[in-house]
Tab-separated table of C-alpha atoms in Angstrom:
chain	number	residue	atom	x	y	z
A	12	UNK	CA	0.072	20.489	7.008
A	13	UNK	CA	2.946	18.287	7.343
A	14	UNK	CA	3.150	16.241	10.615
A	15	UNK	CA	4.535	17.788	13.804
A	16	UNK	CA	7.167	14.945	14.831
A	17	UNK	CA	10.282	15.704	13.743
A	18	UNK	CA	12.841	13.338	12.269
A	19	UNK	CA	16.549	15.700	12.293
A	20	UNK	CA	19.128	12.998	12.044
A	21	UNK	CA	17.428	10.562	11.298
A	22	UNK	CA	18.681	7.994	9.095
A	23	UNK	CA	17.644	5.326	6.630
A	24	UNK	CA	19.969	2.339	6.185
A	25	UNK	CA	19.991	-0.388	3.384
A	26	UNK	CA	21.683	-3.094	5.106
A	27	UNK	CA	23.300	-6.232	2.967
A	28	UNK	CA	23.348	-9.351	4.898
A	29	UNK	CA	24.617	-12.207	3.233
A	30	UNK	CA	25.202	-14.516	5.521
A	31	UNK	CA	23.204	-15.555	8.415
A	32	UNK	CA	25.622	-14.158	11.318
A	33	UNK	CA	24.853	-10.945	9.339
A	34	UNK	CA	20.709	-11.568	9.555
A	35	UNK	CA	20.887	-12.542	13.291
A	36	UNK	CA	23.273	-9.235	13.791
A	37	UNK	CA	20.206	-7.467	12.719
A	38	UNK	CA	17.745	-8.963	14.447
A	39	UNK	CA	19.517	-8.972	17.856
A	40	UNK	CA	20.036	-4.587	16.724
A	41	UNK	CA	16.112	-5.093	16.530
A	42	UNK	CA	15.771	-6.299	19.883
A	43	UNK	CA	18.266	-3.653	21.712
A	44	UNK	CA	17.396	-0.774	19.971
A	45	UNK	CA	14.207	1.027	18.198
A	46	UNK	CA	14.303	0.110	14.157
A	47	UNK	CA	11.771	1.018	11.930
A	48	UNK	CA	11.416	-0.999	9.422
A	49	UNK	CA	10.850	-0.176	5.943
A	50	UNK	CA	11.555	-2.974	4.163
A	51	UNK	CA	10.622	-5.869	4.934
A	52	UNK	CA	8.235	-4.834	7.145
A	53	UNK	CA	9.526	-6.438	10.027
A	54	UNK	CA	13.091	-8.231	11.611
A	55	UNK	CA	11.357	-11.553	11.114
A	56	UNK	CA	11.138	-11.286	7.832
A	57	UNK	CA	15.153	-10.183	7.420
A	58	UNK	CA	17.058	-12.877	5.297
A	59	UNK	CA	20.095	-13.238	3.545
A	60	UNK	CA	21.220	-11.559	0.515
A	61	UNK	CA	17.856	-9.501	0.733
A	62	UNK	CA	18.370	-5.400	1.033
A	63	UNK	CA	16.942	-4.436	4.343
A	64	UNK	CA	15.735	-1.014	4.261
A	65	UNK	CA	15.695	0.520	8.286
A	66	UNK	CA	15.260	3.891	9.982
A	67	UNK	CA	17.330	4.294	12.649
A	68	UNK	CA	17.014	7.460	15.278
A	69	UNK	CA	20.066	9.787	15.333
A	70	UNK	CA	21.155	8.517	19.087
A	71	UNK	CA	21.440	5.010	17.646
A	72	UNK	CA	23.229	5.909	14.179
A	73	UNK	CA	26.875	5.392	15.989
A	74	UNK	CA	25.514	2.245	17.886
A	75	UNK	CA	24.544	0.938	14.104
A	76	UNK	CA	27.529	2.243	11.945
A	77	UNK	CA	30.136	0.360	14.378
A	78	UNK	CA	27.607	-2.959	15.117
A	79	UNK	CA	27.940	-2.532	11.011
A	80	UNK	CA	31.509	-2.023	10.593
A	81	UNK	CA	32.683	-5.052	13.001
A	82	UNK	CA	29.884	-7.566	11.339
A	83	UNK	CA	31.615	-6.327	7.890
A	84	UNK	CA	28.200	-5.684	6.602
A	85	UNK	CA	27.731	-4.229	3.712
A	86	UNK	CA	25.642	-1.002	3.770
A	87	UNK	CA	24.611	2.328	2.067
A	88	UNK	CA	22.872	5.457	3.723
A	89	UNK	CA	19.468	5.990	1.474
A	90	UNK	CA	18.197	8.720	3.115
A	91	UNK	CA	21.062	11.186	5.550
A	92	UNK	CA	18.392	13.143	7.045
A	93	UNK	CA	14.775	11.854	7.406
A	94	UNK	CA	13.465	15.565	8.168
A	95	UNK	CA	14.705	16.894	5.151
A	96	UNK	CA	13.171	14.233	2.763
A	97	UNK	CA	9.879	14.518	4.562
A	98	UNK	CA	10.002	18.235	3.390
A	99	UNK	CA	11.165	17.519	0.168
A	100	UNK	CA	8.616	14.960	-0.666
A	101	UNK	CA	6.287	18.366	-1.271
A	102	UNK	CA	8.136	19.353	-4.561
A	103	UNK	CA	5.283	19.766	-7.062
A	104	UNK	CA	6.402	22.988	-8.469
A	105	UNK	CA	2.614	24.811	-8.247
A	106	UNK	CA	2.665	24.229	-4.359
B	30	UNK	CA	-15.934	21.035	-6.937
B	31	UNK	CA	-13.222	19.102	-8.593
B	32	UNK	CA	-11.993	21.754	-11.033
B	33	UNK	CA	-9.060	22.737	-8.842
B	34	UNK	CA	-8.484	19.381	-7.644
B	35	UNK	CA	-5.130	18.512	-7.228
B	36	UNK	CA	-3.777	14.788	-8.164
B	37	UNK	CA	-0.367	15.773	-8.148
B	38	UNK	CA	-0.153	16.721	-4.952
B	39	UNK	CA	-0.964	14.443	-1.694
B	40	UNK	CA	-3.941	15.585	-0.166
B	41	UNK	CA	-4.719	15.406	3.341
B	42	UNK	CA	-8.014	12.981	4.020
B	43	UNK	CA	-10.018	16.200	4.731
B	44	UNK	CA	-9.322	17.312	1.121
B	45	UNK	CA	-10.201	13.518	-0.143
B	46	UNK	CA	-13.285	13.298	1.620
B	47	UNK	CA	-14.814	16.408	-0.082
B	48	UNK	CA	-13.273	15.196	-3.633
B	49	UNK	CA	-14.820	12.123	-2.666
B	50	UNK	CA	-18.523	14.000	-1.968
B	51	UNK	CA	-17.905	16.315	-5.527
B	52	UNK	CA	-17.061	13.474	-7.759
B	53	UNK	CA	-19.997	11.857	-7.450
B	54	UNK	CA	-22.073	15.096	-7.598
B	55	UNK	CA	-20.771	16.059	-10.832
B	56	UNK	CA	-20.854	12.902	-12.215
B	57	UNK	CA	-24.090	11.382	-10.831
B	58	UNK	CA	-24.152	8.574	-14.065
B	59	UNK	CA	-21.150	7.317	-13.491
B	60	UNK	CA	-20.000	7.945	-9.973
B	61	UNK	CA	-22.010	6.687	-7.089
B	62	UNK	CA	-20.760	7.075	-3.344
B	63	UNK	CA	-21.111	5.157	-0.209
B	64	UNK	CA	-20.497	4.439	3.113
B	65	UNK	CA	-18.917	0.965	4.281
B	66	UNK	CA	-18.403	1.725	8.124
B	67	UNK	CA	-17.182	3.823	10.478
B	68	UNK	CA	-13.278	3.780	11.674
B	69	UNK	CA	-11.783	3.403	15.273
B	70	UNK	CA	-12.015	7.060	15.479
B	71	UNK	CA	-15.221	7.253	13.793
B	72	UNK	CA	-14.691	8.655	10.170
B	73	UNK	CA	-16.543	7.804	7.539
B	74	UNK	CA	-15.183	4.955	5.659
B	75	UNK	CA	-15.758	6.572	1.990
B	76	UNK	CA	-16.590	3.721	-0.875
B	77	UNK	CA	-17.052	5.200	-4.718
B	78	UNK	CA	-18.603	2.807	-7.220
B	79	UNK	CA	-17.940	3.840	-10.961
B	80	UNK	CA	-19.783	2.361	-13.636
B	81	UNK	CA	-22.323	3.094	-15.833
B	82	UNK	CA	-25.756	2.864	-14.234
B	83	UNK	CA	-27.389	0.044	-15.839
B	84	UNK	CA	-30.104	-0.996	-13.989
B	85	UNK	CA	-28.891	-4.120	-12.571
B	86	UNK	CA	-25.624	-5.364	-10.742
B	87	UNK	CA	-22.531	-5.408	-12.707
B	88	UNK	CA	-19.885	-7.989	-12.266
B	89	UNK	CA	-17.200	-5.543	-10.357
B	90	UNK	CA	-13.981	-5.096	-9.468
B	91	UNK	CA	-12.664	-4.134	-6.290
B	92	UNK	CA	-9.782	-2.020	-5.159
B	93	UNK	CA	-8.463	-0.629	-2.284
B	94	UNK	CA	-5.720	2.401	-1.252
B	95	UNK	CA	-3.744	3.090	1.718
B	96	UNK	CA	-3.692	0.142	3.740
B	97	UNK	CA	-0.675	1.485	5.278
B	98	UNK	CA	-0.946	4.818	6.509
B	99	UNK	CA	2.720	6.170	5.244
B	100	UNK	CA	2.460	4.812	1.832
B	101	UNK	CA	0.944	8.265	0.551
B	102	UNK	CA	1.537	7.844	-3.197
B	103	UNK	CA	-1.165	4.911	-2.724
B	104	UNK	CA	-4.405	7.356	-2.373
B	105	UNK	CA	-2.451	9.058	-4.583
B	106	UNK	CA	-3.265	6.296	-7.431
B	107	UNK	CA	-6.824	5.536	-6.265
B	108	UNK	CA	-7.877	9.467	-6.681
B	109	UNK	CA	-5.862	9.119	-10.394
B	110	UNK	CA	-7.900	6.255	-11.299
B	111	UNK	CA	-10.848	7.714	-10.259
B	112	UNK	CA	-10.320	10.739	-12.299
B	113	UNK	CA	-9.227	9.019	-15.518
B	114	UNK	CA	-11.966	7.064	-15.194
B	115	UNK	CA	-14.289	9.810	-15.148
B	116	UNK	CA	-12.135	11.936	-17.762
B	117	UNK	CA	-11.516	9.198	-20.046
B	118	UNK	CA	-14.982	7.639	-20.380
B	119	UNK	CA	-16.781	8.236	-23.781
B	120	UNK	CA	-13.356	8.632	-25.311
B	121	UNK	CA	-10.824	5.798	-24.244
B	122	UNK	CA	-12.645	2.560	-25.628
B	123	UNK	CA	-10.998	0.237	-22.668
B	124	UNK	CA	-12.213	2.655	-20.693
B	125	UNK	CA	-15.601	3.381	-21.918
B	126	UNK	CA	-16.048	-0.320	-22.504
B	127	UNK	CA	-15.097	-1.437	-18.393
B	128	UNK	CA	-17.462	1.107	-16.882
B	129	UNK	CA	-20.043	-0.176	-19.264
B	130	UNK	CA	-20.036	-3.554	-18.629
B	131	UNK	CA	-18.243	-3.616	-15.185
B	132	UNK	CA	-18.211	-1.448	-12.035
B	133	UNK	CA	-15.118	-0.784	-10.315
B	134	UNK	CA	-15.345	-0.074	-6.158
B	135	UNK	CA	-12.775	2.016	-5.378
B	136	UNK	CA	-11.953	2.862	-1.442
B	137	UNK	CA	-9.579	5.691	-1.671
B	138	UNK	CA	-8.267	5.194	1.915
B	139	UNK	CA	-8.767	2.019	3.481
B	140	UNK	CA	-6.380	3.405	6.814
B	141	UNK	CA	-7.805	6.690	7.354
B	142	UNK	CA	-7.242	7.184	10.752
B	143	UNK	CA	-3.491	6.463	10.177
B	144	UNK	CA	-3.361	8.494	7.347
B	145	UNK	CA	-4.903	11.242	9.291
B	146	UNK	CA	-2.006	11.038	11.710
B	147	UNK	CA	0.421	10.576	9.150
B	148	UNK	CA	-0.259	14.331	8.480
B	149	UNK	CA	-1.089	15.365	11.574
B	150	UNK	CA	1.351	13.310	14.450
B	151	UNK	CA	4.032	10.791	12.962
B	152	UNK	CA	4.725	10.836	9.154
B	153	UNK	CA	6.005	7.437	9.529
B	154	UNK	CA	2.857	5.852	10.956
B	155	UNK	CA	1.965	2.584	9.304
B	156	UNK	CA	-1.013	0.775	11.466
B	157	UNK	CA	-4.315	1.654	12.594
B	158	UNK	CA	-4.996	3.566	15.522
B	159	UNK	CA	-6.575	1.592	17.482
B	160	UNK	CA	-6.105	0.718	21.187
B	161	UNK	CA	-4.781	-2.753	22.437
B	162	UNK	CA	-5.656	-3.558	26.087
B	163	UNK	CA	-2.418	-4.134	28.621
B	164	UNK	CA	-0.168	-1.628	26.899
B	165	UNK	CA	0.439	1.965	25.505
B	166	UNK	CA	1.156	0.789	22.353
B	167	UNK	CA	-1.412	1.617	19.238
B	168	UNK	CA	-2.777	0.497	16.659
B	169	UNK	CA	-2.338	-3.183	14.347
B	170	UNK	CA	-1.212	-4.025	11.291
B	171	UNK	CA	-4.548	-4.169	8.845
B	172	UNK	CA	-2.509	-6.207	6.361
B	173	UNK	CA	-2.011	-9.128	8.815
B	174	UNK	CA	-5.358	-8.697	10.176
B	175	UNK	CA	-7.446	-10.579	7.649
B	176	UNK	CA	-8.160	-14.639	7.926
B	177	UNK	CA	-5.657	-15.875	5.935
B	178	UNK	CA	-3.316	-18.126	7.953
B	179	UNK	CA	-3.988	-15.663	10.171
B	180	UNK	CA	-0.836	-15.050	12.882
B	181	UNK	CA	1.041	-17.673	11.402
B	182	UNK	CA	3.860	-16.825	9.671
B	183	UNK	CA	5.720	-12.918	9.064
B	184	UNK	CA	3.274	-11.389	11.269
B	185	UNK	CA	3.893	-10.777	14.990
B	186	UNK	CA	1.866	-10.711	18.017
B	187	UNK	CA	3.294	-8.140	19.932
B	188	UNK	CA	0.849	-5.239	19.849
B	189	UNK	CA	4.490	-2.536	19.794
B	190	UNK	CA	5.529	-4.563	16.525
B	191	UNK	CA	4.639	-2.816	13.512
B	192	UNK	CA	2.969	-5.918	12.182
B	193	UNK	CA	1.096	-6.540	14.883
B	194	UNK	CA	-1.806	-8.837	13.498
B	195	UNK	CA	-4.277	-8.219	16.193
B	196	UNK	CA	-6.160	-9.565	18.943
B	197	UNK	CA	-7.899	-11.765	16.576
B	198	UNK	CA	-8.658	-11.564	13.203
B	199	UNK	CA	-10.755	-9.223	12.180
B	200	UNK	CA	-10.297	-7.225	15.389
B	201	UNK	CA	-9.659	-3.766	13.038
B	202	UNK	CA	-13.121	-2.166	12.464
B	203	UNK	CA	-11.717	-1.114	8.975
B	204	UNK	CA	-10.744	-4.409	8.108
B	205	UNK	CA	-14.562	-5.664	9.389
B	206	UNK	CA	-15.678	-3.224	7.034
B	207	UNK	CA	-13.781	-4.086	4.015
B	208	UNK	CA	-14.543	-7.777	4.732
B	209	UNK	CA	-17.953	-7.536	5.007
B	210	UNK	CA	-18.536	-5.794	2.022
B	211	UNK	CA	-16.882	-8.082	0.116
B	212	UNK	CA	-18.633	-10.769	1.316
B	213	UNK	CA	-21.685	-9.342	0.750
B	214	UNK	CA	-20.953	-8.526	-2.840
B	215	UNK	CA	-19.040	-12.125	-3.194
B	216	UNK	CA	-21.227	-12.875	-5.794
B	217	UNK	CA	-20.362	-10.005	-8.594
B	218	UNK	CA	-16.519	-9.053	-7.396
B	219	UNK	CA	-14.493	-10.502	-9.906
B	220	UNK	CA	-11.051	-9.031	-9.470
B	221	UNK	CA	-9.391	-7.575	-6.029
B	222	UNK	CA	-6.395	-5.032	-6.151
B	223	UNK	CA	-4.838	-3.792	-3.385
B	224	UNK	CA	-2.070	-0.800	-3.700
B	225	UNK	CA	0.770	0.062	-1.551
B	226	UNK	CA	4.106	1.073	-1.835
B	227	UNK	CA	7.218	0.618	-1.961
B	228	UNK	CA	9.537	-2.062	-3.667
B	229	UNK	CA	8.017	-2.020	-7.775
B	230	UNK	CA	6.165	-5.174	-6.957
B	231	UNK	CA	3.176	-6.628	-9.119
B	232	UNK	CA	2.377	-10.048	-6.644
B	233	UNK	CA	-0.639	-12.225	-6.457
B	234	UNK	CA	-1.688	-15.022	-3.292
B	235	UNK	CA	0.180	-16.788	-1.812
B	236	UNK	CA	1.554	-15.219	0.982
B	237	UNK	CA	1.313	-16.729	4.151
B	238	UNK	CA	2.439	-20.410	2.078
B	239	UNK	CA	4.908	-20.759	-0.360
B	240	UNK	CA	2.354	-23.722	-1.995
B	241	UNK	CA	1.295	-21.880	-4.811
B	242	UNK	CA	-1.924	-21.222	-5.509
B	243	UNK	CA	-4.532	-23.293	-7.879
B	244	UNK	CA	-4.902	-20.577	-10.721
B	245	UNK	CA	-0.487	-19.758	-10.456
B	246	UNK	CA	-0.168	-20.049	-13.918
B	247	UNK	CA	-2.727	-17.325	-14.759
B	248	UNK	CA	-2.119	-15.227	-12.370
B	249	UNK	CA	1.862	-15.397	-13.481
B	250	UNK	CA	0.645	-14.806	-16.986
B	251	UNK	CA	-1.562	-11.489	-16.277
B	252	UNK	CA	1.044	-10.340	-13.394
B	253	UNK	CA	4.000	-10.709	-16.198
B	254	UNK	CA	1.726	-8.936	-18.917
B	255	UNK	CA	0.643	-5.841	-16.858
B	256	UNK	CA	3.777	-5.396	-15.403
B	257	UNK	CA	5.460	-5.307	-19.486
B	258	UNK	CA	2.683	-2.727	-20.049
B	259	UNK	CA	3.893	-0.751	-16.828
B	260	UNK	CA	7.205	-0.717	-18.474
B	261	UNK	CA	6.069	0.401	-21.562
B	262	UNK	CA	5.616	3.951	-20.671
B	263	UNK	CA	8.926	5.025	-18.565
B	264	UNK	CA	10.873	1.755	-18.461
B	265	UNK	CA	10.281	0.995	-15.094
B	266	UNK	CA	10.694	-2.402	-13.399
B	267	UNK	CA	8.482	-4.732	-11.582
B	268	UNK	CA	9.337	-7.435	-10.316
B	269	UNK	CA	5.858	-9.843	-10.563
B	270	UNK	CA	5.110	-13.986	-8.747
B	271	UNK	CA	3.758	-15.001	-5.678
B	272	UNK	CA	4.153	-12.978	-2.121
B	273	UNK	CA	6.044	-15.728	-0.158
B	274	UNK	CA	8.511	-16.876	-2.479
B	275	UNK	CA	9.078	-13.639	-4.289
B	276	UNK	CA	9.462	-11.411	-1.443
B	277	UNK	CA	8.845	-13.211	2.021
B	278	UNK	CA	6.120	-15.161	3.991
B	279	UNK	CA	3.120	-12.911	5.531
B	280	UNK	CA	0.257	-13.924	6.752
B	281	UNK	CA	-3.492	-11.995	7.298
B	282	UNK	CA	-2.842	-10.559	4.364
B	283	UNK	CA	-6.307	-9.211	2.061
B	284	UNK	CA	-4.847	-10.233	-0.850
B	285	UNK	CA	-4.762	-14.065	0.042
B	286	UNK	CA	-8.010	-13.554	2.145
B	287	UNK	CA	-9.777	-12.354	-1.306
B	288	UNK	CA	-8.717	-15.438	-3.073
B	289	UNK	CA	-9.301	-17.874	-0.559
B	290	UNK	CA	-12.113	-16.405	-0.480
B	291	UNK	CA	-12.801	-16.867	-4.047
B	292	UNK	CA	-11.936	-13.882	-5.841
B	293	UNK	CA	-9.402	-15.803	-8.292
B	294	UNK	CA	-7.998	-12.710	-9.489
B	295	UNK	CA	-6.454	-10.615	-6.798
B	296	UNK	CA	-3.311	-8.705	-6.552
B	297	UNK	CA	-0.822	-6.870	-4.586
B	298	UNK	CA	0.484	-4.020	-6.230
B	299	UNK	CA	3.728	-2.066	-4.785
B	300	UNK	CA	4.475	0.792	-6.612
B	301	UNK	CA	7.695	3.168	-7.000
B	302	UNK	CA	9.833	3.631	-5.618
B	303	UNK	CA	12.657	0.707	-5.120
B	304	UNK	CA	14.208	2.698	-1.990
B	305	UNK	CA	15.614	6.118	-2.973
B	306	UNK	CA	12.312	7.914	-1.533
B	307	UNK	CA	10.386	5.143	0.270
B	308	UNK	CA	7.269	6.197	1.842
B	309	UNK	CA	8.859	9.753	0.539
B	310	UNK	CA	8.333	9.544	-3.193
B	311	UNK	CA	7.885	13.540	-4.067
B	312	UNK	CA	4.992	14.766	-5.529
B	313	UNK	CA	6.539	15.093	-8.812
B	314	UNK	CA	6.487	11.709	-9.418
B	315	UNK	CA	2.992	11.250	-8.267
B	316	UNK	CA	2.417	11.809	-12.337
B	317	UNK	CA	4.544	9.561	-14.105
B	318	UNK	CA	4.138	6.504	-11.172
B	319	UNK	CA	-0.113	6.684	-11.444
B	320	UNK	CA	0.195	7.049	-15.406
B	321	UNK	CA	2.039	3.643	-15.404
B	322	UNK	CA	0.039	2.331	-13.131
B	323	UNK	CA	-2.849	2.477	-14.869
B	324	UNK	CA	-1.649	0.400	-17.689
B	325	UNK	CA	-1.466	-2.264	-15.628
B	326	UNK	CA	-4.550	-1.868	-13.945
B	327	UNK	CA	-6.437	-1.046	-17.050
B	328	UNK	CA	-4.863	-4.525	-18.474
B	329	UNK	CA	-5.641	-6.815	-15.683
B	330	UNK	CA	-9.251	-4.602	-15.828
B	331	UNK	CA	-9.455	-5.748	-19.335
B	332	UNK	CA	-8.304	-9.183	-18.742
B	333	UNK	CA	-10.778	-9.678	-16.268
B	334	UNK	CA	-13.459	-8.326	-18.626
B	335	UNK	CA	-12.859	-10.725	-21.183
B	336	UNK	CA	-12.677	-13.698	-19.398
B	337	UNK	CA	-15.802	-13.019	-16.969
């Protein structure tokens, strides 16, 4: 069955740097708080003007959305609740 | 059996291991399956060859699933392949005319033990499960694991990072595995794929340098043509060059190992989605993402083939 660890609130950002205040913003996040990185795989790998894909837990999403809204960051939420797309991954319509 | 079988569903590594075990029962001609090691936690690292038996050893091609535990639609592709391989032969000519004159290894999960607690623990579980000494932390990155610049560059030596690339290389039993039989089989693997997910990627070596590599203009070539034949079916994107300059540096990846290690064509594939889903693409889009996919294997299969 699906995994037991649950993931309510949990949120993935896609975070826009394009400039390199914006890509050090992020990696200093990385180093204060727990990201999981999607894509790229890892905050070394963060760069300008490439999408950074990140799970962030549900404690840190105000920490994030205000870090975000001083940097002026550009950002979208891909996934609102990380629990709920886990379950909805299992779609096929004979399950 | 395999009548029930399931490939639009993900399938826990129980159910693949028993596929695994009935597809080369019922199809003891075409279908032969092995053993390549044992993993950290001491499954059975499950190797199928498909080709038609000849006799003698076939030049081969070699591809590998689920490097990354949380990339599920990955398996999902190698257990497709496997069954239009075994569906489609005696009917589909590029088909018919690969297994005959080629075998194909396919390792349906490279990661098991991740994969097994992907279902079982922490969905979002990407690295082996190893144990590093002097911390809590589990398990290394196997794609930064293999001796290609190894620890260089994109990789990170912090056994909590999630691309940990190990104590040294080779320090992942699964990677040992994969290695070594390769090595030993040097001589007759022409071709190396390696699928994960996400980003709609189609990239070849290098990684770990942005120097590109001897054959670039090839590999550009065949990367640029599979990925149009990807698009033919549902108009979906790739995005196709080398690793470091299309996407970022990484080293210890098996993709750049392969080729150094002489295997001129290898690739990286990435498959859907570009974000929406992630590691979450749902199961009804297993279908459409493995039918597309196997255009572009079937024409770098092909390619390879003809110019063997």
């Amino acid at each position: 069955g699906p995994s037991t660890s649950r993931f309510d609130g949990v949120k993935v950002f896609r975070l826009k740097p394009d400039n390199e205040y914006h890509v050090n913003e992020i990696k200093n996040l990385a180093e204060k708080i727990k990201l999981n990185f999607w894509n790229p795989e890892g905050a070394d790998q963060v760069t300008s003007h490439l999408n950074v894909d990140v799970q962030v837990n549900d404690e840190d999403v105000l920490l994030v959305k205000d870090l975000l809204q001083r940097s002026g960051m550009e950002y979208e939420v891909l996934i609102e609740d990380l629990q709920k797309a886990i379950e909805r991954q299992f779609d096929n319509k004979h399950r | 059996s395999t009548a029930g079988y399931s490939y639009e569903k993900y399938n826990s590594w129980e159910k693949i291991s028993e596929w695994a075990e009935s597809m080369a029962t019922e199809n003891p001609t075409l279908v032969t399956k092995t053993q390549i090691g044992q993993t950290f936690e001491g499954r059975h690292m499950v190797l199928l060859k498909l080709g038609k038996n000849t006799g003698f050893a076939k030049p081969a091609i070699f591809m590998d699933c689920g490097i990354h535990a949380r990339e599920w639609i990955s398996p999902a592709f190698c257990q497709w392949f496997v069954k239009e391989a075994v569906t489609s032969y005696g009917s589909d000519p590029a088909m018919t005319s690969l297994l005959n004159n080629m075998d194909v290894f396919v390792l349906p999960v490279f990661n098991i033990d991740g994969y097994v607690y992907t279902w079982t623990r922490d969905r979002m579980w990407r690295k082996t499960r190893s144990k590093n000494s002097g911390t809590t932390c589990v398990g290394t990155d196997p794609n930064r694991n293999f001796d290609a610049g190894w620890c260089t560059v994109g990789a990170s030596k912090q056994p909590c990072s999630e691309t940990y690339c190990g104590s040294r290389v080779e320090s992942e039993i699964e990677v040992k595995a994969v290695a070594d039989f390769i090595r030993k089989n040097r001589s007759i693997i022409k071709a190396y794929l390696t699928i994960h997910s996400y980003s709609q990627l189609l990239l070849f070596p290098y990684s770990y340098t942005t120097d590109l590599a001897a054959h670039h203009s090839e590999l550009l070539d065949i990367a640029r043509s599979a990925s149009n034949a990807l698009y033919s079916l549902y108009g979906t994107r790739y995005t196709s060059g080398p690793g470091a300059v299309t996407i970022y540096p990484a080293a210890g990846g098996s993709d750049d190992w392969a080729y150094d290690l002489g295997i001129k064509y290898s690739f990286t594939f990435e498959l859907r989605d570009e974000g929406r889903f992630g590691f979450l693409l749902p199961e009804s889009q297993i279908k459409p993402t493995c039918e597309e996919t196997m255009l572009a294997v079937k024409y770098i299969a092909t390619y390879v083939q003809e110019h063997n």
